Tab-separated table of C-alpha atoms in Angstrom:
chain	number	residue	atom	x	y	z
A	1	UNK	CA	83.197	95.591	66.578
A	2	UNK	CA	82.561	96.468	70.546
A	3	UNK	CA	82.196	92.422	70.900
A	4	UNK	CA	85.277	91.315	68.922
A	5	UNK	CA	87.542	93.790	71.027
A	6	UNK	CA	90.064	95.840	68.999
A	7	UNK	CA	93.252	94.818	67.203
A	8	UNK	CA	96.325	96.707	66.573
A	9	UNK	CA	99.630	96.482	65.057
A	10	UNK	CA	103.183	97.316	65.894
A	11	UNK	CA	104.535	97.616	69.467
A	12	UNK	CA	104.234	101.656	69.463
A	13	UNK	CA	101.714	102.727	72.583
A	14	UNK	CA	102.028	99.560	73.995
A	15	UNK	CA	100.806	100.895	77.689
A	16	UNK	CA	98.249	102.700	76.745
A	17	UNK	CA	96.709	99.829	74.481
A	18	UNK	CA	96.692	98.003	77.395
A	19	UNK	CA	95.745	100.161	79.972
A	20	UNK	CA	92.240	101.489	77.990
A	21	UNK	CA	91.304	97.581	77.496
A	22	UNK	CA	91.750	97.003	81.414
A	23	UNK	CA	89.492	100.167	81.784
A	24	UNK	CA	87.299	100.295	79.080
A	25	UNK	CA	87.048	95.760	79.314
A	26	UNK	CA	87.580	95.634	75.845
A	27	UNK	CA	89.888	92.923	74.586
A	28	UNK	CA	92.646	94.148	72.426
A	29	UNK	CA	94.595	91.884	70.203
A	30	UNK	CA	98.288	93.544	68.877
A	31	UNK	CA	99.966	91.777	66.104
A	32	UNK	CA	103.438	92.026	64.196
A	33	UNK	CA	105.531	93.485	67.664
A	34	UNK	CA	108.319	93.860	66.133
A	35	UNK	CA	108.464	90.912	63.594
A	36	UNK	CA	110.797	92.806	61.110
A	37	UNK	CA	113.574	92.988	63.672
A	38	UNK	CA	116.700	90.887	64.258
A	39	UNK	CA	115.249	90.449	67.562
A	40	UNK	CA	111.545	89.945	67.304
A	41	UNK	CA	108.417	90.422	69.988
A	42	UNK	CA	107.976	91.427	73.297
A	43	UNK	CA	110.914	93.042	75.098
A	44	UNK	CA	111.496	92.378	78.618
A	45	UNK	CA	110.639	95.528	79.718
A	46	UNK	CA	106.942	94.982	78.676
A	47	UNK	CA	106.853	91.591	79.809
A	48	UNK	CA	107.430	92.983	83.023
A	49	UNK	CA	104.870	95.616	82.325
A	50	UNK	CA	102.646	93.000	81.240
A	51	UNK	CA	103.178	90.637	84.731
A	52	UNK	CA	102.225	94.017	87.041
A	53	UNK	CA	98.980	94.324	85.263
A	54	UNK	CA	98.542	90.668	86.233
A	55	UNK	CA	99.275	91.191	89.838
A	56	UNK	CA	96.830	94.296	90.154
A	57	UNK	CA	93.430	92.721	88.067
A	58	UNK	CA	91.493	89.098	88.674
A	59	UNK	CA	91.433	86.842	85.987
A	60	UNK	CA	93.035	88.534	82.884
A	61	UNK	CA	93.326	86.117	80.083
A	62	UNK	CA	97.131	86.984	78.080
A	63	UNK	CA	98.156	84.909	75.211
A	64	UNK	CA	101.330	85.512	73.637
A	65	UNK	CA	102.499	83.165	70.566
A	66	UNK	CA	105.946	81.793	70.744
A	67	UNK	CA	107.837	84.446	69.091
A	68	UNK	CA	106.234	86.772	71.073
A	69	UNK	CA	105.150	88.746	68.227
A	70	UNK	CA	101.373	88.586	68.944
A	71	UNK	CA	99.695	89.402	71.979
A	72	UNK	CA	96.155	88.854	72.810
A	73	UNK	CA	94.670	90.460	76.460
A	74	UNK	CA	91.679	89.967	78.249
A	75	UNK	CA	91.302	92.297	80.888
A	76	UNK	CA	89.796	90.755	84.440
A	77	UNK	CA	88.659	93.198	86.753
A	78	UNK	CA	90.732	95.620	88.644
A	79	UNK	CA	91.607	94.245	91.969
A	80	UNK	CA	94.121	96.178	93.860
A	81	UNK	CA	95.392	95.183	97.191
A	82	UNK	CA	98.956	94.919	98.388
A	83	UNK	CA	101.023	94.521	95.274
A	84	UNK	CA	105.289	94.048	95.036
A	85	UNK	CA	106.904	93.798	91.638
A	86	UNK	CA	110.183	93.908	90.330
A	87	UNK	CA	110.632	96.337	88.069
A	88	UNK	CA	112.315	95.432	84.628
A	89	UNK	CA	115.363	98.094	84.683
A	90	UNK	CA	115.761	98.496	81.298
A	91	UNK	CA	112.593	101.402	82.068
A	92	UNK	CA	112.242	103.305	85.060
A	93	UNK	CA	110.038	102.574	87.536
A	94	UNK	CA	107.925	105.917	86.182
A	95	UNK	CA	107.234	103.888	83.059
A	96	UNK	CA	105.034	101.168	85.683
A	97	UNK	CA	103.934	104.124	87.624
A	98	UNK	CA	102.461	106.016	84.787
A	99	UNK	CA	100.056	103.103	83.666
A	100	UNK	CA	99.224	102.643	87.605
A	101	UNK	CA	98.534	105.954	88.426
A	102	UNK	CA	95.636	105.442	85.678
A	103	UNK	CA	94.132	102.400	87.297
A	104	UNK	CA	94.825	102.381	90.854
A	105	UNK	CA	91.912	104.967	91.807
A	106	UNK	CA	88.948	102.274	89.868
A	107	UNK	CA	90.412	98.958	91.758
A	108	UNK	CA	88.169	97.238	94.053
A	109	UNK	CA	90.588	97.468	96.998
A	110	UNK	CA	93.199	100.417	97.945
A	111	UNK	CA	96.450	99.971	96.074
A	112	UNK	CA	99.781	99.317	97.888
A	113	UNK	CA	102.510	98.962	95.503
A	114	UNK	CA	106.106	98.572	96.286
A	115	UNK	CA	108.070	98.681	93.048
A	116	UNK	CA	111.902	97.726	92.860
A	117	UNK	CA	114.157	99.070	89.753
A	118	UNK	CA	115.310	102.332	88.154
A	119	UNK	CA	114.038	105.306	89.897
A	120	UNK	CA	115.649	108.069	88.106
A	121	UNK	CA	116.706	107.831	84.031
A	122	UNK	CA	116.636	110.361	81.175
A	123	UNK	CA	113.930	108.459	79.133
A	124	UNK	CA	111.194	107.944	81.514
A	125	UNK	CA	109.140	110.341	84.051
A	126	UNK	CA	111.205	110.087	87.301
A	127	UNK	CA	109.185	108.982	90.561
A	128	UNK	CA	110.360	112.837	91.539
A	129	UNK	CA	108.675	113.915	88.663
A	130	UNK	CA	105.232	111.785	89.401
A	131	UNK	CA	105.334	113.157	92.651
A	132	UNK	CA	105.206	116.493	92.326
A	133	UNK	CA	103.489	117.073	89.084
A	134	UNK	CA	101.109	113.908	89.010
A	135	UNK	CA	99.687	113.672	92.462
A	136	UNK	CA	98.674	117.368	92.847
A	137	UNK	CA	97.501	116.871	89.245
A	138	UNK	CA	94.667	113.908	90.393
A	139	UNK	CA	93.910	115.895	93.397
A	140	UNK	CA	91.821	117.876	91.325
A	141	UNK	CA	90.313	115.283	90.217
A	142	UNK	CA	88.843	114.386	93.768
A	143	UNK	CA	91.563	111.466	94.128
A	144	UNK	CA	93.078	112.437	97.319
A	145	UNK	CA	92.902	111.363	100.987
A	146	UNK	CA	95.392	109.646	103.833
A	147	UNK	CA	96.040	106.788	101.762
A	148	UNK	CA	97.382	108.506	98.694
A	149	UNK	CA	101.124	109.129	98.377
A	150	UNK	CA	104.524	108.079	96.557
A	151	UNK	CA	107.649	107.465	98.756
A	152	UNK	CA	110.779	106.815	97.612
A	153	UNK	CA	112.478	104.514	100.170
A	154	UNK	CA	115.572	103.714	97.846
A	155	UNK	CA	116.927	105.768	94.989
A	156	UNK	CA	118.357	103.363	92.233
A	157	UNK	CA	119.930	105.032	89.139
A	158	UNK	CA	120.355	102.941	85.561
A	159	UNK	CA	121.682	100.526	84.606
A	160	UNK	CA	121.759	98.945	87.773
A	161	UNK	CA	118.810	100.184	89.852
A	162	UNK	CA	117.930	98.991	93.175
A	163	UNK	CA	115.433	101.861	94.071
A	164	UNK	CA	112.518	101.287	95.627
A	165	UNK	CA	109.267	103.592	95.961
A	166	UNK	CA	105.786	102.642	97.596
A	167	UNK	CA	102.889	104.139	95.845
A	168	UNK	CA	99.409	103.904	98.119
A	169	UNK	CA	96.119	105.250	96.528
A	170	UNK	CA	92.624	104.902	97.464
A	171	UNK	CA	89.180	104.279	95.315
A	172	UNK	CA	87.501	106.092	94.264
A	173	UNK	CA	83.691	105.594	92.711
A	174	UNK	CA	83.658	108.606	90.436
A	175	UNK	CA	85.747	111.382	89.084
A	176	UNK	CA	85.039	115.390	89.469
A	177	UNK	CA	84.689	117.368	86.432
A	178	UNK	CA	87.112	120.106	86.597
A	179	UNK	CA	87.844	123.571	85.002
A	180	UNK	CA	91.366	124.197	84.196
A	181	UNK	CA	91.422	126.997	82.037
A	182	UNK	CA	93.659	129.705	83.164
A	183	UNK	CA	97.636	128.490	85.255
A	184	UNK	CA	97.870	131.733	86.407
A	185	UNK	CA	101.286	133.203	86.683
A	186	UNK	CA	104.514	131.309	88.024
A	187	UNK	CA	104.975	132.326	92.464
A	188	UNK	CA	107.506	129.802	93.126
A	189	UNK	CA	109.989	127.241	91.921
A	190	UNK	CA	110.715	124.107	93.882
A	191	UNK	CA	113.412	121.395	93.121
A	192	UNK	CA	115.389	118.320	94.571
A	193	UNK	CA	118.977	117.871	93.036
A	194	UNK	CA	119.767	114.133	93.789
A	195	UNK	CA	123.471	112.404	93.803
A	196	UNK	CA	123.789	108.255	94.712
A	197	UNK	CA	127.442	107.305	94.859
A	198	UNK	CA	129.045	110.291	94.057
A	199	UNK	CA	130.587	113.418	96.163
A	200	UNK	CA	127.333	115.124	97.561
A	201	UNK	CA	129.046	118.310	96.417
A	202	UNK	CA	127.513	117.156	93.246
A	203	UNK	CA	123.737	117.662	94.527
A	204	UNK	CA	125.051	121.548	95.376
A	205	UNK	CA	126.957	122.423	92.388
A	206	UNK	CA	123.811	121.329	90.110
A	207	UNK	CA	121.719	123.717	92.800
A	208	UNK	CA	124.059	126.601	92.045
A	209	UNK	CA	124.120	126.803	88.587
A	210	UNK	CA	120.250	125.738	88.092
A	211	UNK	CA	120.050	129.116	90.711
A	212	UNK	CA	121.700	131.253	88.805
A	213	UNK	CA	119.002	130.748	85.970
A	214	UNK	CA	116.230	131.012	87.817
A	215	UNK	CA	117.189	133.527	89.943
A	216	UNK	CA	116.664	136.046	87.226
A	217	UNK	CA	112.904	135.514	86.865
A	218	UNK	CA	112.271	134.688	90.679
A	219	UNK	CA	113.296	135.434	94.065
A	220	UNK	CA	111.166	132.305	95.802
A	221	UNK	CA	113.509	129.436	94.401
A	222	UNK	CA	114.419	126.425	96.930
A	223	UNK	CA	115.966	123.511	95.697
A	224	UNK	CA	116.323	120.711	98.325
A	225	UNK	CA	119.261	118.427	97.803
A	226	UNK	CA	118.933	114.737	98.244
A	227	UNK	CA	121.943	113.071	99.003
A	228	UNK	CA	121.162	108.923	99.994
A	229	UNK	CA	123.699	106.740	101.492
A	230	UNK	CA	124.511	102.863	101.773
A	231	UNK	CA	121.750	100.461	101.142
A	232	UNK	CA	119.531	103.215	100.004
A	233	UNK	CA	121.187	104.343	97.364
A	234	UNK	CA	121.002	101.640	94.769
A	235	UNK	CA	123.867	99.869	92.318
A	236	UNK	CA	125.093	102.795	89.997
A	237	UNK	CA	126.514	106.233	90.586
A	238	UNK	CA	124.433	109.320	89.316
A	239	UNK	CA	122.975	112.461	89.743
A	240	UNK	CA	119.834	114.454	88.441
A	241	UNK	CA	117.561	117.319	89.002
A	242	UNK	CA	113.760	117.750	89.015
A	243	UNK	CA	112.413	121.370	88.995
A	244	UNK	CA	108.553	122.123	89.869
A	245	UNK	CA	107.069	125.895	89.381
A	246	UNK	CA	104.240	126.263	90.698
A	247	UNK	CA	101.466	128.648	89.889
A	248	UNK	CA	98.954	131.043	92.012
A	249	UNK	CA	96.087	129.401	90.562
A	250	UNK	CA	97.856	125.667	91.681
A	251	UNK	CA	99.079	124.132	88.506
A	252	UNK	CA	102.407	122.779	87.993
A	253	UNK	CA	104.795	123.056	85.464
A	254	UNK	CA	108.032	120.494	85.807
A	255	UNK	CA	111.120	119.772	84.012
A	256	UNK	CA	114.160	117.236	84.902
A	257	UNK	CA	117.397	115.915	83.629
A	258	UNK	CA	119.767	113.397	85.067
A	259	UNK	CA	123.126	111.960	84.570
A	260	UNK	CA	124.059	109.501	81.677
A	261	UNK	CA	124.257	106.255	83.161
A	262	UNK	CA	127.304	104.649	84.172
A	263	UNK	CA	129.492	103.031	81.180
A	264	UNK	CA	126.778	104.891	77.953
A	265	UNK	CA	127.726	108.059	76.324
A	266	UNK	CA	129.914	110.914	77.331
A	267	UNK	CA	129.844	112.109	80.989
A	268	UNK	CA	127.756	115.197	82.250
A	269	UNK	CA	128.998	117.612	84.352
A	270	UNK	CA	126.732	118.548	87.350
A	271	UNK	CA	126.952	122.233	86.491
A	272	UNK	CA	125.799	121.826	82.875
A	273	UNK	CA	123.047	119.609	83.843
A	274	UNK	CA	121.724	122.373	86.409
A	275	UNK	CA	121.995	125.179	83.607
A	276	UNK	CA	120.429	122.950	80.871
A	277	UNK	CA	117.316	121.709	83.312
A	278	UNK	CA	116.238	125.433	84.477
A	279	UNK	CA	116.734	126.304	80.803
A	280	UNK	CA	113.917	123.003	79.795
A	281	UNK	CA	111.983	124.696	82.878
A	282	UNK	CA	111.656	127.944	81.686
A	283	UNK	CA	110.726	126.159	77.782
A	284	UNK	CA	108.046	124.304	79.330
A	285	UNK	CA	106.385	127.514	81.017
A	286	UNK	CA	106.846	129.070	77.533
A	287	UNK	CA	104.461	126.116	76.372
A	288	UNK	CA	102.277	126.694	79.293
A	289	UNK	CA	98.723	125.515	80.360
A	290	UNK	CA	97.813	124.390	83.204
A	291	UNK	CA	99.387	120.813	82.660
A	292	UNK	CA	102.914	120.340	81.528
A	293	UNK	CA	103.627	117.950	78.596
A	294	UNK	CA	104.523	114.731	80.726
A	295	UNK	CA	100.970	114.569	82.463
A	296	UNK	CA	98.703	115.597	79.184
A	297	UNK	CA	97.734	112.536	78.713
A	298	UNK	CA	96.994	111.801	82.439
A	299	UNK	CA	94.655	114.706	82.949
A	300	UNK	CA	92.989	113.989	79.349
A	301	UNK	CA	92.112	110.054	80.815
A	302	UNK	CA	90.422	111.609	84.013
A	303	UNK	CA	88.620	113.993	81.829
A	304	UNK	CA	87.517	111.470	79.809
A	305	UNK	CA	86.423	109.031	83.126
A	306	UNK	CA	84.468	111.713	84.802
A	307	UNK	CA	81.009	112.544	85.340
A	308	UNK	CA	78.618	113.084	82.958
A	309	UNK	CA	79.458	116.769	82.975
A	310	UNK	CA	81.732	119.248	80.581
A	311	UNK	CA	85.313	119.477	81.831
A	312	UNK	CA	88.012	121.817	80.155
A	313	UNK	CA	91.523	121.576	81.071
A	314	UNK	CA	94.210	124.235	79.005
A	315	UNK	CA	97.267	122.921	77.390
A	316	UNK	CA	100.318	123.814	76.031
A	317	UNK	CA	101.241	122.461	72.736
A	318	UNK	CA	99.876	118.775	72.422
A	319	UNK	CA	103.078	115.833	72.313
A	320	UNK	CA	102.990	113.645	69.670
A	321	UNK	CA	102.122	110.764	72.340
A	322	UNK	CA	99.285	113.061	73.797
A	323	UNK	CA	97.731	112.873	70.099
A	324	UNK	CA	97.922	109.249	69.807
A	325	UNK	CA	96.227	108.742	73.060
A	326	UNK	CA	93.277	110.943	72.019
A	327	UNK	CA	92.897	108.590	69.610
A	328	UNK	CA	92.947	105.448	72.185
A	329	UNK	CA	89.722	107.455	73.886
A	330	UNK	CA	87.564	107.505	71.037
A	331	UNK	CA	88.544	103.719	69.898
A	332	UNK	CA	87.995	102.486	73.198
A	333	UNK	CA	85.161	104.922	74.776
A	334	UNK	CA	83.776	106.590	71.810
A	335	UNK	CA	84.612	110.059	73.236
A	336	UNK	CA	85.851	113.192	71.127
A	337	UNK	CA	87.137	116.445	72.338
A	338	UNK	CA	86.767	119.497	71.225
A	339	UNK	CA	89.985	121.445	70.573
A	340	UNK	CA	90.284	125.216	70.361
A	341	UNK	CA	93.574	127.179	69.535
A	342	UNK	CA	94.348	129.842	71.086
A	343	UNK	CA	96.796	132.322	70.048
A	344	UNK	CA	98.206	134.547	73.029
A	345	UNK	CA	98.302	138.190	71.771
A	346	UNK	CA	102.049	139.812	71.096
A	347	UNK	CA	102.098	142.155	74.107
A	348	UNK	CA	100.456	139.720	76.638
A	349	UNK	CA	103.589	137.423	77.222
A	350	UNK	CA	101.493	134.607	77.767
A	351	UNK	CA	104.314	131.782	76.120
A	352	UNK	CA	103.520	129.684	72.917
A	353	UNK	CA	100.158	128.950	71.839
A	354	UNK	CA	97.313	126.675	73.855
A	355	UNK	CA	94.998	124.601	73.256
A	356	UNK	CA	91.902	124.550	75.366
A	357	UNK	CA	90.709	120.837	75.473
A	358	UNK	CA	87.082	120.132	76.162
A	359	UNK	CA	85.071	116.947	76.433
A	360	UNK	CA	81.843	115.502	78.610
A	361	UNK	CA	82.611	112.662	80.837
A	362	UNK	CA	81.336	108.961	79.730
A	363	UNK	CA	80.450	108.799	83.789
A	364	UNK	CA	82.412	105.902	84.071
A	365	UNK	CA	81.985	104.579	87.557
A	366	UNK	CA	83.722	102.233	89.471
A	367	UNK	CA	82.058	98.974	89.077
A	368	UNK	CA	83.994	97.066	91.627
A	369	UNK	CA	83.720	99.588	94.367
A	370	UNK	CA	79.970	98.900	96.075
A	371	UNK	CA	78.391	101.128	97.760
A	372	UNK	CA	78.747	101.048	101.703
């Protein structure tokens, strides 16, 4: 089968199709993308997806037939380099930055990508998010050094966007095993409450009532507000909040909510928003582990990529998307985890139950880094 490449059908798990073939260089075939709707194939949000991964490998082959209902993908290698793309903004930019955040540590040369569009919706991750939870996340994985940051430069809200973030990451030849077994107990809660083209009394009224959650579990609580101005602050009016705990034993735990976008379902008021967000904090430290829901499947890929050693990382309950991507691994590179329940005992307070997630890395190393 290895030879033929793998085929799949529907347009569910589109990235992460697409993302194991550029890693694994298996081609991947995906038929019948939507061909029962009024509106058949690709959308133009994965188009766009589709067009980054061209600008970041060297010589992908991508056939798409005219209804755009079949898609065929040859991965070329991973290439890197200076990279600008135009985000489509029907997705955030967190839905490019996900899949690149995968890839950008086995290209052949440094990643510098400047991506335009949506930096802050309800559906995706927002680049806040990334940045706080995903970065400290890889660190662990040995993916760190100057070169390896996320800066939002413009803040763009939907539907109209007009953010802009630059995301910079070195290579890296091999990932670190690591041991993630016990989070360790909450010390302190961080936070940005962000408003584009509305009263920046907005940022501090979300801060206040978020506070007066939070302030009953923990005194060390600072939420920064963001408030951006002019040019920098994209085409639509909104406002959001992204809330980080962090443990003692460095893992963290992150939860966010923003505004409805301009002209689409019933407004939000700031203080709601604030109360409802530290509320989705505190649920997500009731799942635990030492990975929150939105990165599961990023720390299971790294796993997965490491040396040819165990690694064990503890999560909270898996997400239905985390389950189909555990599937991806062993299609693409064979590899199954072992997963252990674990049942916290009634007086320990420990949250809902984990599951401790173990595998031994395939040793995948970068082929297109050579040694100096």
């Amino acid at each position: 089968m290895a030879s033929q490449g793998l085929a799949y059908d529907g347009c569910n798990f589109f990235r992460q199709r697409l993302v194991f073939s550029t890693l694994s260089g298996k081609r991947v075939k995906i038929k019948n993308i939507r061909s029962k709707d009024n509106d058949p194939g690709l959308r133009d949000f994965e188009a766009s997806f589709i067009r980054l991964l061209d600008k970041v490998t060297n010589g992908s082959r991508i056939e798409i037939n005219q209804t755009g209902t079949v898609l065929f993908y040859q991965p070329g290698l991973l290439y890197g380099g200076t990279v600008e793309h135009d985000c489509n903004p029907q997705r955030s930019i967190g839905y490019y930055l996900e899949a690149l955040l995968m890839l950008a540590p086995f290209m052949k040369n440094s990643l510098k990508a400047t991506l335009r569009g949506v930096t802050n919706d309800s559906v995706d991750p927002t680049v806040d998010l990334l940045k706080s939870t995903a970065l400290p996340l890889m660190k662990k994985f040995g993916i760190d050094g100057e070169g390896f940051d996320l800066k939002v430069v413009k803040r763009g809200m939907a539907p109209g966007g007009g953010g802009e973030v630059v995301f910079t990451c070195p290579v890296r030849r091999t990932i670190r095993p690591v041991q993630l077994t016990d989070p360790g107990k909450i010390k302190r809660i961080r936070g940005v409450a962000y408003s584009v083209r509305v009263s920046p009394q907005m940022a501090n009224r979300i801060v206040e009532s978020a506070r007066a959650v939070l302030n009953q579990f923990l005194p060390d609580i600072y939420i920064y507000t963001d408030h951006m101005k002019g040019a920098n602050s994209g085409k639509s009016p909104g406002f959001g909040l992204t809330l980080v705990a962090e443990t003692l034993n460095g893992s963290f735990i992150s939860a966010e909510m923003s505004s409805t976008p301009q002209g689409q379902g019933d407004p939000v008021l700031p203080e709601d928003l604030g109360r409802n967000c530290a509320k989705l904090l505190l649920e997500e430290v009731h799942r635990g582990g030492c990975v929150d829901s939105s990165n599961q499947s990023l720390a299971l890929l790294l796993m997965t990529l490491g040396q040819q050693d165990v690694s064990k990382v503890l999560l909270g309950p898996l997400s239905p998307y985390t389950i189909e991507f555990l599937r991806h691994i062993r299609d693409f590179f064979q590899i199954m985890f072992k997963i252990e329940v674990q049942k916290p005992l009634e007086d320990e307070r420990k949250g809902g139950d984990k599951v401790l997630m173990t595998c031994v890395g395939v040793g995948y190393s970068n082929i297109n880094k050579g040694l100096k």
